[in-house]
Tab-separated table of C-alpha atoms and ligand atoms in Angstrom:
chain	number	residue	atom	x	y	z
A	1	UNK	CA	-21.676	-12.304	40.629
A	2	UNK	CA	-21.173	-9.805	37.824
A	3	UNK	CA	-21.330	-8.763	34.201
A	4	UNK	CA	-19.372	-6.186	32.193
A	5	UNK	CA	-18.936	-5.212	28.587
A	6	UNK	CA	-16.513	-3.117	26.574
A	7	UNK	CA	-15.239	-2.794	23.009
A	8	UNK	CA	-12.236	-3.657	20.908
A	9	UNK	CA	-11.546	-3.595	17.168
A	10	UNK	CA	-10.776	-6.474	14.800
A	11	UNK	CA	-9.162	-6.080	11.387
A	12	UNK	CA	-9.841	-7.997	8.196
A	13	UNK	CA	-7.258	-6.787	5.764
A	14	UNK	CA	-7.330	-3.011	6.111
A	15	UNK	CA	-11.008	-2.964	7.133
A	16	UNK	CA	-11.636	-2.477	10.848
A	17	UNK	CA	-14.715	-3.725	12.701
A	18	UNK	CA	-15.648	-2.646	16.220
A	19	UNK	CA	-16.390	-5.734	18.310
A	20	UNK	CA	-18.176	-6.097	21.639
A	21	UNK	CA	-16.381	-7.897	24.470
A	22	UNK	CA	-18.652	-9.261	27.212
A	23	UNK	CA	-17.665	-10.988	30.452
A	24	UNK	CA	-19.748	-12.824	32.991
A	25	UNK	CA	-18.558	-13.998	36.410
A	26	UNK	CA	-20.504	-16.827	38.004
A	27	UNK	CA	-19.926	-19.035	41.050
A	28	UNK	CA	-17.840	-22.072	40.214
A	29	UNK	CA	-14.302	-23.159	39.515
A	30	UNK	CA	-11.844	-20.345	38.920
A	31	UNK	CA	-11.701	-20.803	35.158
A	32	UNK	CA	-11.663	-18.650	32.046
A	33	UNK	CA	-13.843	-19.648	29.114
A	34	UNK	CA	-13.556	-17.824	25.816
A	35	UNK	CA	-16.615	-18.633	23.763
A	36	UNK	CA	-17.285	-18.222	20.077
A	37	UNK	CA	-13.655	-18.561	18.987
A	38	UNK	CA	-11.738	-21.606	17.709
A	39	UNK	CA	-10.013	-23.325	20.636
A	40	UNK	CA	-6.586	-23.398	18.958
A	41	UNK	CA	-6.578	-19.651	18.543
A	42	UNK	CA	-7.706	-18.800	22.075
A	43	UNK	CA	-5.493	-20.917	24.257
A	44	UNK	CA	-2.430	-18.684	23.843
A	45	UNK	CA	-4.671	-15.701	24.575
A	46	UNK	CA	-6.048	-17.365	27.702
A	47	UNK	CA	-2.501	-18.092	28.899
A	48	UNK	CA	-1.351	-14.518	28.201
A	49	UNK	CA	-4.315	-12.933	29.943
A	50	UNK	CA	-4.001	-15.152	33.022
A	51	UNK	CA	-0.251	-14.555	33.354
A	52	UNK	CA	-0.600	-10.811	32.755
A	53	UNK	CA	-3.269	-10.457	35.430
A	54	UNK	CA	-1.357	-12.507	37.982
A	55	UNK	CA	1.866	-10.616	37.237
A	56	UNK	CA	0.056	-7.298	37.690
A	57	UNK	CA	-0.468	-7.970	41.376
A	58	UNK	CA	-4.153	-8.737	40.976
A	59	UNK	CA	-5.487	-11.979	42.415
A	60	UNK	CA	-7.154	-14.252	39.886
A	61	UNK	CA	-10.935	-13.906	40.437
A	62	UNK	CA	-12.449	-16.787	42.398
A	63	UNK	CA	-15.214	-17.333	39.854
A	64	UNK	CA	-16.103	-19.136	36.683
A	65	UNK	CA	-15.572	-16.438	34.038
A	66	UNK	CA	-16.969	-16.519	30.536
A	67	UNK	CA	-15.798	-14.000	27.952
A	68	UNK	CA	-17.203	-13.634	24.471
A	69	UNK	CA	-16.261	-11.453	21.507
A	70	UNK	CA	-19.044	-10.595	19.052
A	71	UNK	CA	-19.355	-10.554	16.189
A	72	UNK	CA	-16.594	-13.068	15.596
A	73	UNK	CA	-14.470	-11.394	12.930
A	74	UNK	CA	-12.114	-12.616	11.788
A	75	UNK	CA	-12.469	-16.296	12.737
A	76	UNK	CA	-9.015	-16.145	14.245
A	77	UNK	CA	-8.357	-14.400	17.555
A	78	UNK	CA	-6.576	-11.066	17.201
A	79	UNK	CA	-4.172	-10.377	20.078
A	80	UNK	CA	-5.083	-6.680	19.915
A	81	UNK	CA	-8.221	-7.690	21.871
A	82	UNK	CA	-6.204	-9.008	24.878
A	83	UNK	CA	-6.492	-5.787	26.862
A	84	UNK	CA	-10.259	-5.518	26.303
A	85	UNK	CA	-10.742	-9.114	27.446
A	86	UNK	CA	-8.623	-8.572	30.573
A	87	UNK	CA	-10.455	-5.439	31.713
A	88	UNK	CA	-13.857	-6.965	30.905
A	89	UNK	CA	-13.212	-10.053	33.002
A	90	UNK	CA	-11.798	-7.976	35.870
A	91	UNK	CA	-14.852	-5.721	35.732
A	92	UNK	CA	-17.225	-8.700	35.736
A	93	UNK	CA	-15.366	-10.043	38.790
A	94	UNK	CA	-15.808	-6.736	40.600
A	95	UNK	CA	-12.159	-5.624	40.511
A	96	UNK	CA	-12.950	-2.625	38.243
A	97	UNK	CA	-16.243	-0.656	38.211
A	98	UNK	CA	-17.957	-1.908	35.002
A	99	UNK	CA	-19.252	1.553	34.056
A	100	UNK	CA	-15.685	2.808	33.649
A	101	UNK	CA	-14.924	0.468	30.747
A	102	UNK	CA	-18.298	0.669	29.010
A	103	UNK	CA	-17.833	3.684	26.740
A	104	UNK	CA	-14.284	2.956	25.674
A	105	UNK	CA	-12.356	0.928	23.154
A	106	UNK	CA	-9.349	-1.004	24.454
A	107	UNK	CA	-6.511	-2.049	22.133
A	108	UNK	CA	-3.318	-3.849	23.106
A	109	UNK	CA	-1.629	-7.209	23.290
A	110	UNK	CA	-0.686	-8.391	26.774
A	111	UNK	CA	2.791	-9.622	27.621
A	112	UNK	CA	3.122	-12.361	30.222
A	113	UNK	CA	4.651	-9.885	32.691
A	114	UNK	CA	1.624	-7.587	32.467
A	115	UNK	CA	3.161	-5.159	29.986
A	116	UNK	CA	1.037	-3.873	27.093
A	117	UNK	CA	2.580	-4.441	23.705
A	118	UNK	CA	2.031	-2.258	20.639
A	119	UNK	CA	-0.187	-3.638	17.897
A	120	UNK	CA	-0.151	-3.043	14.148
A	121	UNK	CA	-3.038	-1.255	12.475
A	122	UNK	CA	-3.898	1.197	15.267
A	123	UNK	CA	-4.726	3.935	12.768
A	124	UNK	CA	-7.544	2.071	10.931
A	125	UNK	CA	-8.723	0.574	14.243
A	126	UNK	CA	-9.044	3.926	16.010
A	127	UNK	CA	-10.639	5.466	12.909
A	128	UNK	CA	-13.280	2.707	12.968
A	129	UNK	CA	-13.950	3.299	16.679
A	130	UNK	CA	-14.432	7.047	16.133
A	131	UNK	CA	-16.732	6.356	13.156
A	132	UNK	CA	-18.745	4.041	15.416
A	133	UNK	CA	-19.153	6.934	17.870
A	134	UNK	CA	-16.613	5.744	20.436
A	135	UNK	CA	-13.968	8.412	20.665
A	136	UNK	CA	-12.265	7.334	23.899
A	137	UNK	CA	-9.576	4.819	22.995
A	138	UNK	CA	-7.075	3.142	25.313
A	139	UNK	CA	-3.986	2.180	23.310
A	140	UNK	CA	-0.408	0.981	23.936
A	141	UNK	CA	1.793	4.014	24.609
A	142	UNK	CA	3.961	3.269	21.553
A	143	UNK	CA	0.852	3.642	19.383
A	144	UNK	CA	-0.501	6.836	21.001
A	145	UNK	CA	0.968	9.188	18.445
A	146	UNK	CA	-0.460	7.100	15.614
A	147	UNK	CA	-3.905	6.952	17.276
A	148	UNK	CA	-3.866	10.716	17.834
A	149	UNK	CA	-3.728	11.276	14.056
A	150	UNK	CA	-7.387	10.278	13.880
A	151	UNK	CA	-9.521	13.439	14.100
A	152	UNK	CA	-11.822	13.303	17.106
A	153	UNK	CA	-10.000	10.509	18.934
A	154	UNK	CA	-9.418	10.940	22.672
A	155	UNK	CA	-6.324	8.824	23.235
A	156	UNK	CA	-5.340	7.228	26.548
A	157	UNK	CA	-1.854	5.707	26.280
A	158	UNK	CA	-1.014	2.849	28.657
A	159	UNK	CA	2.060	0.730	29.252
A	160	UNK	CA	1.142	-1.792	31.965
A	161	UNK	CA	-2.022	-3.683	32.844
A	162	UNK	CA	-1.425	-2.886	36.544
A	163	UNK	CA	-1.627	0.857	35.778
A	164	UNK	CA	-4.790	0.421	33.704
A	165	UNK	CA	-6.488	-1.507	36.524
A	166	UNK	CA	-5.350	1.014	39.114
A	167	UNK	CA	-6.471	4.035	37.072
A	168	UNK	CA	-9.832	2.465	36.188
A	169	UNK	CA	-10.463	1.638	39.841
A	170	UNK	CA	-9.721	5.171	40.955
A	171	UNK	CA	-11.285	6.864	37.941
A	172	UNK	CA	-8.003	8.493	36.980
A	173	UNK	CA	-7.556	7.106	33.451
A	174	UNK	CA	-7.155	10.292	31.482
A	175	UNK	CA	-6.657	11.193	27.893
A	176	UNK	CA	-3.219	12.243	26.927
A	177	UNK	CA	-2.612	15.951	26.590
A	178	UNK	CA	0.387	17.779	25.232
A	179	UNK	CA	0.796	15.417	22.314
A	180	UNK	CA	3.970	16.564	20.602
A	181	UNK	CA	3.466	17.024	16.892
A	182	UNK	CA	4.473	14.161	14.672
A	183	UNK	CA	7.918	14.753	13.178
A	184	UNK	CA	7.811	14.942	9.418
A	185	UNK	CA	8.986	11.587	8.112
A	186	UNK	CA	12.559	11.903	6.955
A	187	UNK	CA	12.054	11.981	3.248
A	188	UNK	CA	14.031	9.569	1.162
A	189	UNK	CA	12.701	11.659	-1.690
A	190	UNK	CA	15.003	14.604	-1.172
A	191	UNK	CA	16.256	13.674	-4.600
A	192	UNK	CA	15.890	15.701	-7.757
A	193	UNK	CA	15.772	14.981	-11.465
A	194	UNK	CA	18.470	17.589	-11.907
A	195	UNK	CA	20.886	15.009	-10.451
A	196	UNK	CA	20.350	12.527	-13.283
A	197	UNK	CA	22.990	12.781	-16.027
A	198	UNK	CA	21.917	12.608	-19.673
A	199	UNK	CA	19.157	10.189	-20.627
A	200	UNK	CA	16.768	12.674	-22.243
A	201	UNK	CA	14.540	9.887	-23.627
A	202	UNK	CA	14.133	8.219	-20.239
A	203	UNK	CA	13.413	11.558	-18.562
A	204	UNK	CA	10.727	12.285	-21.117
A	205	UNK	CA	9.263	8.789	-20.597
A	206	UNK	CA	9.204	9.384	-16.842
A	207	UNK	CA	7.308	12.640	-17.314
A	208	UNK	CA	4.735	11.017	-19.627
A	209	UNK	CA	4.182	8.171	-17.149
A	210	UNK	CA	3.747	10.635	-14.287
A	211	UNK	CA	1.241	12.688	-16.285
A	212	UNK	CA	-0.898	9.746	-17.419
A	213	UNK	CA	-0.332	7.105	-14.741
A	214	UNK	CA	1.256	4.752	-17.293
A	215	UNK	CA	3.612	1.911	-16.402
A	216	UNK	CA	7.251	2.242	-17.470
A	217	UNK	CA	10.004	-0.095	-18.597
A	218	UNK	CA	13.588	1.125	-18.574
A	219	UNK	CA	16.036	-1.099	-20.432
A	220	UNK	CA	19.792	-1.043	-20.508
A	221	UNK	CA	22.610	-0.402	-18.112
A	222	UNK	CA	22.053	3.053	-16.638
A	223	UNK	CA	20.583	5.198	-13.867
A	224	UNK	CA	17.226	3.380	-13.795
A	225	UNK	CA	17.051	3.419	-9.998
A	226	UNK	CA	17.863	7.134	-9.877
A	227	UNK	CA	15.009	7.791	-12.292
A	228	UNK	CA	12.529	5.533	-10.477
A	229	UNK	CA	13.336	7.185	-7.142
A	230	UNK	CA	12.518	10.563	-8.684
A	231	UNK	CA	9.119	9.592	-10.082
A	232	UNK	CA	7.186	10.206	-6.808
A	233	UNK	CA	8.675	13.706	-6.684
A	234	UNK	CA	7.092	14.691	-10.007
A	235	UNK	CA	3.708	13.076	-9.289
A	236	UNK	CA	0.917	15.295	-7.957
A	237	UNK	CA	0.849	15.401	-4.127
A	238	UNK	CA	-1.386	12.879	-2.375
A	239	UNK	CA	-4.971	14.016	-1.859
A	240	UNK	CA	-6.224	13.941	1.743
A	241	UNK	CA	-8.159	10.765	0.998
A	242	UNK	CA	-5.150	9.067	-0.617
A	243	UNK	CA	-2.887	10.148	2.273
A	244	UNK	CA	-5.383	8.620	4.729
A	245	UNK	CA	-5.409	5.302	2.826
A	246	UNK	CA	-1.612	5.266	2.620
A	247	UNK	CA	-1.305	6.018	6.355
A	248	UNK	CA	-3.661	3.131	7.224
A	249	UNK	CA	-1.705	0.677	5.079
A	250	UNK	CA	1.607	1.743	6.642
A	251	UNK	CA	-0.017	1.434	10.091
A	252	UNK	CA	-1.104	-2.122	9.362
A	253	UNK	CA	2.406	-2.881	8.100
A	254	UNK	CA	3.853	-1.601	11.391
A	255	UNK	CA	5.622	1.222	9.539
A	256	UNK	CA	3.525	4.179	10.615
A	257	UNK	CA	6.543	6.409	11.066
A	258	UNK	CA	7.523	5.886	7.416
A	259	UNK	CA	4.137	6.756	5.930
A	260	UNK	CA	4.453	9.533	3.362
A	261	UNK	CA	2.029	12.422	3.851
A	262	UNK	CA	2.425	14.562	0.754
A	263	UNK	CA	4.753	12.956	-1.774
A	264	UNK	CA	3.370	9.636	-3.060
A	265	UNK	CA	5.102	6.546	-1.690
A	266	UNK	CA	7.912	4.653	-3.377
A	267	UNK	CA	8.175	0.938	-2.661
A	268	UNK	CA	11.213	-0.845	-4.068
A	269	UNK	CA	11.386	-4.433	-2.805
A	270	UNK	CA	14.624	-6.319	-3.305
A	271	UNK	CA	14.576	-9.290	-5.673
A	272	UNK	CA	15.380	-11.620	-2.757
A	273	UNK	CA	12.162	-10.764	-0.882
A	274	UNK	CA	9.678	-13.587	-0.278
A	275	UNK	CA	6.281	-13.567	-2.002
A	276	UNK	CA	4.754	-12.810	1.441
A	277	UNK	CA	6.934	-9.694	1.772
A	278	UNK	CA	5.949	-8.608	-1.727
A	279	UNK	CA	2.218	-9.388	-1.729
A	280	UNK	CA	1.422	-9.570	1.996
A	281	UNK	CA	0.464	-12.359	4.355
A	282	UNK	CA	-3.009	-13.426	5.355
A	283	UNK	CA	-1.708	-15.227	8.460
A	284	UNK	CA	-0.196	-12.112	9.977
A	285	UNK	CA	-2.676	-9.738	8.306
A	286	UNK	CA	0.275	-7.811	6.979
A	287	UNK	CA	0.286	-5.939	3.660
A	288	UNK	CA	3.305	-6.354	1.395
A	289	UNK	CA	5.539	-4.140	-0.738
A	290	UNK	CA	2.943	-3.791	-3.518
A	291	UNK	CA	0.470	-2.284	-1.034
A	292	UNK	CA	3.130	0.015	0.407
A	293	UNK	CA	3.262	1.369	-3.161
A	294	UNK	CA	-0.488	2.149	-3.163
A	295	UNK	CA	-1.142	5.598	-4.700
A	296	UNK	CA	2.560	5.800	-5.538
A	297	UNK	CA	5.283	3.900	-7.337
A	298	UNK	CA	6.420	0.265	-7.284
A	299	UNK	CA	9.939	-0.146	-8.613
A	300	UNK	CA	11.270	-3.583	-9.505
A	301	UNK	CA	14.974	-3.077	-10.125
A	302	UNK	CA	16.686	-5.744	-12.238
A	303	UNK	CA	13.218	-7.132	-12.763
A	304	UNK	CA	14.148	-10.408	-14.548
A	305	UNK	CA	16.047	-11.438	-11.393
A	306	UNK	CA	12.805	-11.634	-9.376
A	307	UNK	CA	11.213	-15.068	-8.944
A	308	UNK	CA	8.717	-15.874	-11.672
A	309	UNK	CA	5.679	-16.075	-9.310
A	310	UNK	CA	6.565	-12.625	-7.980
A	311	UNK	CA	6.750	-11.201	-11.507
A	312	UNK	CA	3.586	-12.834	-12.830
A	313	UNK	CA	1.797	-12.164	-9.522
A	314	UNK	CA	2.037	-8.428	-10.219
A	315	UNK	CA	-0.560	-8.733	-12.955
A	316	UNK	CA	-3.458	-9.019	-10.566
A	317	UNK	CA	-2.782	-5.755	-8.693
A	318	UNK	CA	-1.940	-4.081	-12.014
A	319	UNK	CA	-5.325	-5.112	-13.424
A	320	UNK	CA	-7.504	-4.701	-10.327
A	321	UNK	CA	-5.712	-2.215	-8.059
A	322	UNK	CA	-5.691	-4.653	-5.169
A	323	UNK	CA	-4.127	-7.805	-3.767
A	324	UNK	CA	-6.418	-10.657	-2.859
A	325	UNK	CA	-5.101	-13.271	-0.432
A	326	UNK	CA	-6.908	-16.286	0.958
A	327	UNK	CA	-6.022	-18.841	3.605
A	328	UNK	CA	-6.804	-19.956	7.163
A	329	UNK	CA	-10.503	-19.579	6.440
A	330	UNK	CA	-9.968	-15.917	5.723
A	331	UNK	CA	-9.940	-13.830	2.628
A	332	UNK	CA	-8.344	-10.400	2.690
A	333	UNK	CA	-7.831	-7.633	0.169
A	334	UNK	CA	-5.207	-4.943	0.386
A	335	UNK	CA	-5.256	-1.874	-1.853
A	336	UNK	CA	-2.414	-1.847	-4.403
A	337	UNK	CA	-2.960	0.731	-7.148
A	338	UNK	CA	0.420	1.996	-8.240
A	339	UNK	CA	2.532	3.048	-11.183
A	340	UNK	CA	4.970	0.274	-12.028
A	341	UNK	CA	8.560	0.966	-13.009
A	342	UNK	CA	10.522	-2.038	-14.232
A	343	UNK	CA	14.091	-2.051	-15.301
A	344	UNK	CA	16.271	-4.717	-16.840
A	345	UNK	CA	19.811	-5.018	-18.045
A	346	UNK	CA	20.227	-6.503	-21.522
A	347	UNK	CA	21.123	-9.936	-20.171
A	348	UNK	CA	21.919	-11.875	-17.014
A	349	UNK	CA	25.714	-11.806	-17.300
A	350	UNK	CA	27.720	-9.427	-15.110
A	351	UNK	CA	29.623	-7.935	-18.054
A	352	UNK	CA	29.029	-4.395	-19.145
A	353	UNK	CA	26.925	-3.963	-22.263
A	354	UNK	CA	29.993	-3.456	-24.465
A	355	UNK	CA	31.753	-6.576	-23.205
A	356	UNK	CA	28.694	-8.829	-23.094
A	357	UNK	CA	29.098	-11.734	-25.524
A	358	UNK	CA	25.775	-13.409	-24.826
A	359	UNK	CA	23.782	-14.633	-27.795
A	360	UNK	CA	20.678	-12.795	-28.938
A	361	UNK	CA	18.745	-15.922	-27.959
A	362	UNK	CA	20.080	-15.757	-24.362
A	363	UNK	CA	19.110	-12.079	-24.170
A	364	UNK	CA	15.675	-12.825	-25.573
A	365	UNK	CA	15.115	-15.575	-22.975
A	366	UNK	CA	16.182	-13.249	-20.176
A	367	UNK	CA	13.787	-10.523	-21.309
A	368	UNK	CA	10.998	-13.071	-21.883
A	369	UNK	CA	10.701	-13.508	-18.107
A	370	UNK	CA	8.977	-10.135	-18.137
A	371	UNK	CA	6.582	-10.934	-20.977
A	372	UNK	CA	3.388	-10.843	-18.908
A	373	UNK	CA	4.351	-7.617	-17.166
A	374	UNK	CA	5.559	-5.947	-20.348
A	375	UNK	CA	2.188	-6.632	-21.933
A	376	UNK	CA	0.838	-4.102	-19.414
A	377	UNK	CA	3.534	-1.492	-19.955
A	378	UNK	CA	2.745	1.464	-22.192
A	379	UNK	CA	6.049	3.318	-22.195
A	380	UNK	CA	9.584	2.050	-22.751
A	381	UNK	CA	12.849	3.908	-22.768
A	382	UNK	CA	16.561	3.088	-22.842
A	383	UNK	CA	18.846	4.073	-19.986
A	384	UNK	CA	22.603	4.405	-20.189
A	385	UNK	CA	25.386	5.777	-18.038
A	386	UNK	CA	27.074	7.250	-21.073
A	387	UNK	CA	29.242	10.281	-20.597
A	388	UNK	CA	29.586	11.059	-16.884
A	389	UNK	CA	30.005	14.670	-17.780
A	390	UNK	CA	26.708	14.694	-19.667
A	391	UNK	CA	24.484	17.670	-19.155
A	392	UNK	CA	21.941	17.166	-16.412
A	393	UNK	CA	18.372	18.152	-17.086
A	394	UNK	CA	15.587	20.145	-15.555
A	395	UNK	CA	14.908	20.035	-11.826
A	396	UNK	CA	11.937	18.000	-10.592
A	397	UNK	CA	9.871	21.087	-9.742
A	398	UNK	CA	9.700	22.186	-13.393
A	399	UNK	CA	8.685	18.728	-14.587
A	400	UNK	CA	6.174	18.374	-11.742
A	401	UNK	CA	4.477	21.614	-12.819
A	402	UNK	CA	3.912	20.264	-16.353
A	403	UNK	CA	2.725	16.929	-14.974
A	404	UNK	CA	0.235	18.667	-12.706
A	405	UNK	CA	-1.113	20.813	-15.549
A	406	UNK	CA	-1.597	17.702	-17.703
A	407	UNK	CA	-3.292	15.873	-14.850
A	408	UNK	CA	-5.660	18.785	-14.306
A	409	UNK	CA	-6.607	18.693	-18.002
A	410	UNK	CA	-7.233	14.943	-17.853
A	411	UNK	CA	-9.189	15.202	-14.596
A	412	UNK	CA	-11.361	17.910	-16.135
A	413	UNK	CA	-12.118	15.737	-19.170
A	414	UNK	CA	-12.772	12.707	-16.958
A	415	UNK	CA	-14.802	14.660	-14.391
A	416	UNK	CA	-18.020	12.698	-15.012
A	417	UNK	CA	-16.280	9.318	-15.004
A	418	UNK	CA	-14.872	7.109	-12.228
A	419	UNK	CA	-11.344	7.567	-13.658
A	420	UNK	CA	-8.773	10.228	-12.862
A	421	UNK	CA	-5.846	9.373	-15.125
A	422	UNK	CA	-5.639	8.383	-18.780
A	423	UNK	CA	-4.156	5.006	-17.849
A	424	UNK	CA	-7.385	4.074	-16.050
A	425	UNK	CA	-9.797	4.676	-18.942
A	426	UNK	CA	-11.180	1.368	-20.298
A	427	UNK	CA	-10.651	0.539	-23.960
A	428	UNK	CA	-14.371	0.665	-24.795
A	429	UNK	CA	-14.702	4.214	-23.470
A	430	UNK	CA	-11.584	5.307	-25.347
A	431	UNK	CA	-13.352	4.272	-28.544
A	432	UNK	CA	-16.783	5.682	-27.817
A	433	UNK	CA	-16.309	8.732	-25.608
A	434	UNK	CA	-12.861	10.092	-26.357
A	435	UNK	CA	-12.217	10.126	-30.132
A	436	UNK	CA	-8.783	11.238	-31.315
A	437	UNK	CA	-8.050	13.241	-34.470
A	438	UNK	CA	-8.725	11.307	-37.685
A	439	UNK	CA	-5.072	11.133	-38.843
A	440	UNK	CA	-3.983	9.930	-35.393
A	441	UNK	CA	-6.623	7.197	-35.434
A	442	UNK	CA	-5.589	6.158	-38.946
A	443	UNK	CA	-1.920	5.888	-38.023
A	444	UNK	CA	-2.652	3.676	-35.020
A	445	UNK	CA	-5.129	1.581	-36.962
A	446	UNK	CA	-2.617	0.950	-39.741
A	447	UNK	CA	-0.116	-0.164	-37.086
A	448	UNK	CA	-2.743	-2.516	-35.670
A	449	UNK	CA	-3.366	-3.897	-39.156
A	450	UNK	CA	0.264	-4.988	-39.408
A	451	UNK	CA	-0.509	-7.422	-36.617
A	452	UNK	CA	2.230	-6.032	-34.356
A	453	UNK	CA	-0.249	-4.252	-32.096
A	454	UNK	CA	-2.948	-6.167	-30.245
A	455	UNK	CA	-6.305	-4.659	-29.296
A	456	UNK	CA	-4.994	-4.095	-25.773
A	457	UNK	CA	-1.856	-2.563	-27.222
A	458	UNK	CA	-3.921	-0.182	-29.323
A	459	UNK	CA	-5.809	0.988	-26.221
A	460	UNK	CA	-2.517	1.618	-24.407
A	461	UNK	CA	-1.267	3.678	-27.369
A	462	UNK	CA	-4.439	5.765	-27.321
A	463	UNK	CA	-4.071	6.422	-23.576
A	464	UNK	CA	-0.483	7.602	-24.025
A	465	UNK	CA	-1.512	9.747	-27.010
A	466	UNK	CA	-4.074	11.441	-24.756
A	467	UNK	CA	-1.399	12.065	-22.139
A	468	UNK	CA	0.882	13.623	-24.765
A	469	UNK	CA	-1.984	15.878	-25.854
A	470	UNK	CA	-2.599	16.836	-22.208
A	471	UNK	CA	1.080	17.680	-21.774
A	472	UNK	CA	0.883	19.914	-24.863
A	473	UNK	CA	-2.280	21.541	-23.600
A	474	UNK	CA	-4.133	20.328	-26.701
A	475	UNK	CA	-7.807	19.401	-26.913
A	476	UNK	CA	-7.266	15.978	-28.430
A	477	UNK	CA	-4.429	13.805	-29.754
A	478	UNK	CA	-3.195	14.720	-33.252
A	479	UNK	CA	-1.017	12.748	-35.654
A	480	UNK	CA	2.195	13.758	-33.854
A	481	UNK	CA	0.862	12.531	-30.517
A	482	UNK	CA	-0.016	9.155	-32.026
A	483	UNK	CA	3.430	8.903	-33.633
A	484	UNK	CA	5.147	9.818	-30.359
A	485	UNK	CA	2.996	7.313	-28.461
A	486	UNK	CA	4.165	4.624	-30.889
A	487	UNK	CA	7.789	5.616	-30.350
A	488	UNK	CA	7.408	5.585	-26.581
A	489	UNK	CA	5.742	2.215	-26.748
A	490	UNK	CA	8.445	0.653	-28.886
A	491	UNK	CA	11.270	2.185	-26.905
A	492	UNK	CA	14.250	3.648	-28.705
A	493	UNK	CA	15.915	0.272	-29.124
A	494	UNK	CA	12.791	-1.047	-30.792
A	495	UNK	CA	12.613	-4.073	-28.532
A	496	UNK	CA	9.114	-3.423	-27.250
A	497	UNK	CA	7.279	-6.618	-26.456
A	498	UNK	CA	3.810	-6.727	-27.848
B	1	LIG	ZN1	25.626	-10.884	-21.449
């Protein structure tokens, strides 16, 4: 009776794979067979496709129809392939001319009434199609603007299966012209360091972390959130490549309209969020808050209040720059390379610092919840509300200019390496390739000899010393840089965890 083939795209994590969808119509009972996919994952799809076709005013083909998706990735059916399956089977049955679906990619989940629902991840999916040489993409209308961000994509937005069938039959399915430009995402970052009262030590710490990519711990009762929110604004703007990665992650999260384009992202999950919301979910193929911080800042406010698995689970992305999730026979990785900002009040009681009567032991236990994370933090600073009339400091633009100059220095030094910031340089290379001034090395070594600084701690001190030298415009860290790195590491209240 007939055969037709078209394309769709399947996602594993953030990685998109173009898949072929083939349909064959043969004499026999009017049935739909989906081959190559686990039965439990296809029966809802079969029900959706059948209902959508019938509710689109098209008679169900009087044939035995077999549809296959190849290669089978992932081993669970992705509803974004619904539309491709529906048009392939209708083309095989002779309802649509098969040649009109051949050179296109179809994306969209079908509703029972024949509507076409938006799908998450359209940006990486369309990008994969264009890379594979298929520029003509049929997407749900809600996703058209997102799809049109991909250079070279010819986007055909659709809202109902009935319209798609009608336009394919009459050859009138057209790409969408007159795409209005994407509105700039309303920036939550219209905030400035000039608004933050006092806290010179914390402001300095913020600048050092921005310049070197170091993680930051702010302790005390003060404007920690104000400071964390202002860190993206003093970081260098996203490169084109970083902006593309960030946009794809936000697309997969279903938050395309919130994707930052220039200023690095800030992700600040609430302590009540589930581990799935923080790290992502393999079942829904949905990245979490740590991936929404990729190339930007993750802020954990009141960090000790987060669940222990959430706190300790941060170590993996901190060490590897990605989240690895496994389950349902799948294994996915989401990018998650960010600068961490943690803050903590002195203890768990609601009293202000002056009125708190908790024992030192209770405070120590509260802070100990962060031990694993603090072992990866290079810079600590106190925050306090202090005098409301305190002088405010420099505006973000001035700080950002110094940060950028320091980053340029570091990037120049690291030009022949895979690393771009001081925080990324491995300990072994710090020793062998980037020697510091003799007095600086001696100071840090004597600190290490006291037993208070571990080998990892020593490497973190060296990285910060390099950042301080970069901020000064110096060739290499001198004694003062090493001493300042030690101070920043201990924090002004001297409670640095080792
Ligand atoms: Zn207390």
